[in-house]
PDB file of C-alpha atoms in Angstrom:
ATOM      1  CA  MET A  20      -4.062 -37.353  12.133  1.00 60.00           C
ATOM      2  CA  THR A  21      -5.028 -34.679   9.626  1.00 88.00           C
ATOM      3  CA  ALA A  22      -5.058 -30.918   9.608  1.00 88.00           C
ATOM      4  CA  THR A  23      -7.886 -29.438  11.662  1.00 93.00           C
ATOM      5  CA  ASP A  24     -10.783 -27.545  10.144  1.00 95.00           C
ATOM      6  CA  ARG A  25      -9.330 -24.365  11.663  1.00 96.00           C
ATOM      7  CA  SER A  26      -5.982 -25.002   9.982  1.00 97.00           C
ATOM      8  CA  LEU A  27      -7.695 -25.562   6.650  1.00 97.00           C
ATOM      9  CA  GLU A  28      -9.633 -22.309   7.085  1.00 97.00           C
ATOM     10  CA  LEU A  29      -6.387 -20.442   7.780  1.00 98.00           C
ATOM     11  CA  ILE A  30      -4.647 -22.050   4.800  1.00 98.00           C
ATOM     12  CA  THR A  31      -7.539 -21.259   2.437  1.00 98.00           C
ATOM     13  CA  THR A  32      -7.678 -17.616   3.502  1.00 98.00           C
ATOM     14  CA  ALA A  33      -3.898 -17.200   3.320  1.00 98.00           C
ATOM     15  CA  ALA A  34      -3.744 -18.879  -0.112  1.00 98.00           C
ATOM     16  CA  GLN A  35      -6.449 -16.594  -1.488  1.00 98.00           C
ATOM     17  CA  ALA A  36      -4.651 -13.537  -0.101  1.00 98.00           C
ATOM     18  CA  ALA A  37      -1.395 -14.672  -1.737  1.00 98.00           C
ATOM     19  CA  ALA A  38      -3.141 -15.247  -5.062  1.00 97.00           C
ATOM     20  CA  ASP A  39      -4.776 -11.821  -4.862  1.00 97.00           C
ATOM     21  CA  LYS A  40      -1.286 -10.270  -4.589  1.00 97.00           C
ATOM     22  CA  LEU A  41      -0.107 -12.264  -7.641  1.00 95.00           C
ATOM     23  CA  ALA A  42       2.008 -14.830  -5.827  1.00 96.00           C
ATOM     24  CA  HIS A  43       3.509 -17.609  -7.913  1.00 95.00           C
ATOM     25  CA  ASP A  44       3.093 -21.352  -7.399  1.00 96.00           C
ATOM     26  CA  VAL A  45       0.913 -21.324  -4.277  1.00 97.00           C
ATOM     27  CA  ILE A  46       0.711 -24.795  -2.743  1.00 97.00           C
ATOM     28  CA  ALA A  47      -0.166 -26.198   0.687  1.00 97.00           C
ATOM     29  CA  TYR A  48       0.708 -29.440   2.444  1.00 97.00           C
ATOM     30  CA  ASP A  49      -0.873 -31.226   5.381  1.00 97.00           C
ATOM     31  CA  VAL A  50       2.199 -31.966   7.509  1.00 97.00           C
ATOM     32  CA  SER A  51       0.277 -32.998  10.638  1.00 95.00           C
ATOM     33  CA  ASP A  52       1.314 -36.656  10.353  1.00 94.00           C
ATOM     34  CA  VAL A  53       5.037 -35.879  10.233  1.00 94.00           C
ATOM     35  CA  LEU A  54       5.321 -32.765  12.422  1.00 92.00           C
ATOM     36  CA  SER A  55       3.855 -32.208  15.850  1.00 90.00           C
ATOM     37  CA  ILE A  56       4.456 -28.454  15.846  1.00 93.00           C
ATOM     38  CA  THR A  57       2.035 -27.459  13.063  1.00 95.00           C
ATOM     39  CA  ASP A  58      -0.723 -28.860  10.861  1.00 96.00           C
ATOM     40  CA  ALA A  59       0.042 -27.330   7.489  1.00 97.00           C
ATOM     41  CA  PHE A  60       2.533 -25.399   5.378  1.00 97.00           C
ATOM     42  CA  LEU A  61       1.625 -22.857   2.723  1.00 98.00           C
ATOM     43  CA  LEU A  62       4.303 -22.075   0.135  1.00 97.00           C
ATOM     44  CA  ALA A  63       4.246 -19.146  -2.278  1.00 97.00           C
ATOM     45  CA  SER A  64       6.828 -17.145  -4.178  1.00 96.00           C
ATOM     46  CA  ALA A  65       7.359 -13.879  -6.018  1.00 95.00           C
ATOM     47  CA  PRO A  66       9.953 -12.597  -8.480  1.00 94.00           C
ATOM     48  CA  ASN A  67      11.157  -9.677  -6.341  1.00 93.00           C
ATOM     49  CA  ASP A  68      11.624  -8.653  -2.706  1.00 93.00           C
ATOM     50  CA  ARG A  69       8.969  -5.947  -2.792  1.00 94.00           C
ATOM     51  CA  GLN A  70       6.322  -8.381  -3.963  1.00 96.00           C
ATOM     52  CA  VAL A  71       7.371 -10.938  -1.322  1.00 96.00           C
ATOM     53  CA  LYS A  72       6.719  -8.293   1.358  1.00 96.00           C
ATOM     54  CA  SER A  73       3.435  -7.279  -0.257  1.00 97.00           C
ATOM     55  CA  ILE A  74       2.173 -10.872  -0.295  1.00 97.00           C
ATOM     56  CA  VAL A  75       3.165 -11.410   3.335  1.00 97.00           C
ATOM     57  CA  ASP A  76       1.517  -8.153   4.406  1.00 97.00           C
ATOM     58  CA  GLU A  77      -1.711  -9.120   2.621  1.00 98.00           C
ATOM     59  CA  ILE A  78      -1.770 -12.585   4.185  1.00 98.00           C
ATOM     60  CA  GLU A  79      -1.163 -11.142   7.623  1.00 98.00           C
ATOM     61  CA  GLU A  80      -3.821  -8.436   7.190  1.00 98.00           C
ATOM     62  CA  ARG A  81      -6.431 -10.828   5.775  1.00 98.00           C
ATOM     63  CA  LEU A  82      -5.958 -13.432   8.509  1.00 98.00           C
ATOM     64  CA  GLN A  83      -6.217 -10.698  11.150  1.00 98.00           C
ATOM     65  CA  LYS A  84      -9.270  -9.036   9.613  1.00 98.00           C
ATOM     66  CA  GLU A  85     -11.237 -12.128   8.568  1.00 98.00           C
ATOM     67  CA  LEU A  86     -10.227 -14.709  11.175  1.00 98.00           C
ATOM     68  CA  GLY A  87      -8.890 -12.630  14.064  1.00 97.00           C
ATOM     69  CA  VAL A  88      -5.436 -14.220  14.201  1.00 98.00           C
ATOM     70  CA  LYS A  89      -1.950 -12.749  14.303  1.00 97.00           C
ATOM     71  CA  PRO A  90       1.286 -14.631  13.711  1.00 98.00           C
ATOM     72  CA  VAL A  91       3.210 -15.601  16.830  1.00 98.00           C
ATOM     73  CA  ARG A  92       6.405 -15.094  14.848  1.00 96.00           C
ATOM     74  CA  ARG A  93       7.405 -13.295  11.644  1.00 95.00           C
ATOM     75  CA  GLU A  94      10.930 -13.930  10.385  1.00 95.00           C
ATOM     76  CA  GLY A  95      12.974 -12.795   7.396  1.00 92.00           C
ATOM     77  CA  ASP A  96      11.657  -9.252   6.999  1.00 80.00           C
ATOM     78  CA  ARG A  97      15.023  -7.545   6.640  1.00 82.00           C
ATOM     79  CA  GLU A  98      16.068  -9.157   3.370  1.00 82.00           C
ATOM     80  CA  ALA A  99      12.559 -10.120   2.217  1.00 85.00           C
ATOM     81  CA  ARG A 100      13.985 -13.109   0.370  1.00 93.00           C
ATOM     82  CA  TRP A 101      12.136 -15.628   2.515  1.00 95.00           C
ATOM     83  CA  ILE A 102       9.564 -14.503   5.034  1.00 97.00           C
ATOM     84  CA  LEU A 103       7.993 -16.972   7.420  1.00 97.00           C
ATOM     85  CA  LEU A 104       4.719 -16.392   9.268  1.00 98.00           C
ATOM     86  CA  ASP A 105       4.098 -18.815  12.127  1.00 98.00           C
ATOM     87  CA  TYR A 106       0.463 -19.092  13.215  1.00 98.00           C
ATOM     88  CA  ILE A 107       1.080 -22.265  15.285  1.00 96.00           C
ATOM     89  CA  ASP A 108      -1.633 -24.180  13.370  1.00 96.00           C
ATOM     90  CA  ILE A 109      -0.084 -23.248  10.026  1.00 98.00           C
ATOM     91  CA  VAL A 110       3.244 -21.893   8.828  1.00 98.00           C
ATOM     92  CA  VAL A 111       3.385 -19.658   5.748  1.00 98.00           C
ATOM     93  CA  HIS A 112       6.561 -19.450   3.658  1.00 97.00           C
ATOM     94  CA  VAL A 113       6.763 -16.695   1.053  1.00 97.00           C
ATOM     95  CA  GLN A 114      10.024 -16.871  -0.845  1.00 96.00           C
ATOM     96  CA  HIS A 115      11.790 -14.969  -3.565  1.00 94.00           C
ATOM     97  CA  SER A 116      11.649 -17.182  -6.663  1.00 92.00           C
ATOM     98  CA  GLU A 117      15.398 -17.844  -6.515  1.00 91.00           C
ATOM     99  CA  GLU A 118      15.173 -19.071  -2.918  1.00 92.00           C
ATOM    100  CA  ARG A 119      12.179 -21.193  -3.812  1.00 93.00           C
ATOM    101  CA  VAL A 120      14.178 -23.021  -6.471  1.00 91.00           C
ATOM    102  CA  PHE A 121      17.305 -23.318  -4.314  1.00 92.00           C
ATOM    103  CA  TYR A 122      15.642 -24.620  -1.135  1.00 93.00           C
ATOM    104  CA  ALA A 123      12.954 -26.659  -2.948  1.00 93.00           C
ATOM    105  CA  LEU A 124      10.681 -27.103   0.066  1.00 92.00           C
ATOM    106  CA  GLU A 125       8.234 -29.022  -2.116  1.00 91.00           C
ATOM    107  CA  ARG A 126      10.821 -31.780  -2.375  1.00 93.00           C
ATOM    108  CA  LEU A 127      10.910 -32.082   1.417  1.00 91.00           C
ATOM    109  CA  TRP A 128       7.132 -32.308   1.813  1.00 92.00           C
ATOM    110  CA  LYS A 129       6.155 -34.098  -1.428  1.00 90.00           C
ATOM    111  CA  ASP A 130       5.076 -37.220   0.483  1.00 94.00           C
ATOM    112  CA  CYS A 131       2.581 -35.213   2.552  1.00 95.00           C
ATOM    113  CA  PRO A 132      -0.969 -34.780   1.268  1.00 96.00           C
ATOM    114  CA  GLU A 133      -1.551 -31.633  -0.736  1.00 96.00           C
ATOM    115  CA  ILE A 134      -4.345 -29.427   0.590  1.00 97.00           C
ATOM    116  CA  GLU A 135      -7.011 -28.320  -1.854  1.00 96.00           C
ATOM    117  CA  LEU A 136      -6.850 -24.557  -2.373  1.00 97.00           C
ATOM    118  CA  PRO A 137      -9.187 -21.973  -3.926  1.00 95.00           C
ATOM    119  CA  ALA A 138      -9.193 -21.840  -7.736  1.00 95.00           C
ATOM    120  CA  ASP A 139      -7.354 -18.488  -7.769  1.00 95.00           C
ATOM    121  CA  ALA A 140      -4.502 -19.984  -5.756  1.00 95.00           C
ATOM    122  CA  THR A 141      -4.342 -23.128  -7.888  1.00 93.00           C
ATOM    123  CA  ALA A 142      -4.204 -20.936 -11.016  1.00 93.00           C
ATOM    124  CA  THR A 143      -0.841 -19.543  -9.811  1.00 92.00           C
ATOM    125  CA  ARG A 144       0.919 -22.837 -10.557  1.00 89.00           C
ATOM    126  CA  GLY A 145       3.563 -22.440 -13.224  1.00 84.00           C
ATOM    127  CA  LYS A 146       3.612 -18.627 -12.963  1.00 77.00           C
ATOM    128  CA  ALA A 147       7.238 -18.552 -11.799  1.00 75.00           C
ATOM    129  CA  GLU A 148       8.309 -20.504 -14.861  1.00 77.00           C
ATOM    130  CA  GLU A 149       6.263 -18.236 -17.149  1.00 76.00           C
ATOM    131  CA  HIS A 150       7.786 -15.174 -15.514  1.00 73.00           C
ATOM    132  CA  ALA A 151      11.322 -16.552 -15.895  1.00 72.00           C
ATOM    133  CA  LYS A 152      10.768 -17.238 -19.611  1.00 74.00           C
ATOM    134  CA  LEU A 153       9.383 -13.741 -20.210  1.00 72.00           C
ATOM    135  CA  GLN A 154      12.286 -12.221 -18.293  1.00 71.00           C
ATOM    136  CA  ALA A 155      14.802 -14.229 -20.331  1.00 73.00           C
ATOM    137  CA  GLU A 156      13.146 -13.107 -23.570  1.00 75.00           C
ATOM    138  CA  GLU A 157      13.198  -9.473 -22.453  1.00 76.00           C
ATOM    139  CA  ASP A 158      16.825  -9.761 -21.362  1.00 73.00           C
ATOM    140  CA  GLY A 159      17.721 -11.378 -24.687  1.00 70.00           C
ATOM    141  CA  ALA A 160      15.907  -8.676 -26.655  1.00 63.00           C
ATOM    142  CA  GLY A 161      17.591  -5.984 -24.605  1.00 53.00           C
ATOM    143  CA  PHE A 162      21.004  -7.528 -25.207  1.00 50.00           C
ATOM    144  CA  GLY A 163      20.447  -7.542 -28.961  1.00 49.00           C
ATOM    145  CA  ASP A 164      19.461  -3.872 -28.930  1.00 46.00           C
ATOM    146  CA  GLN A 165      22.737  -2.809 -27.343  1.00 47.00           C
ATOM    147  CA  ARG A 166      24.919  -3.700 -30.275  1.00 41.00           C
TER     148      ARG A 166
END
């Protein structure tokens, strides 16, 4: 069993929306062979809570506007550290970068086939690491200036 064409359409649209809002490390897995409750997972992250919410809002708006679907469930809004959008056919996880590293969902689903995403979404790979390095350099420079 593989993800349906509809699921792939949802994943592609959601991935593009996430990339457009500068999400980091967007990746999708076809989990249809191991889970009966959904076809695919989309994972994305951001370095702060505000951006997590912005990405989720864009995904939700784009899927509603372009494909006429609303999530049946939206969880995690209060803290905005990990927001989950459940569309039945797909589940979208947008996590704060720290949660992404801690929970390492990729490790859980690494044996599932990766779904091909739009070039903009694929280009987000490694952005979290780049951001962390830049942040460390800025923090280091700032520390030196305080002496």
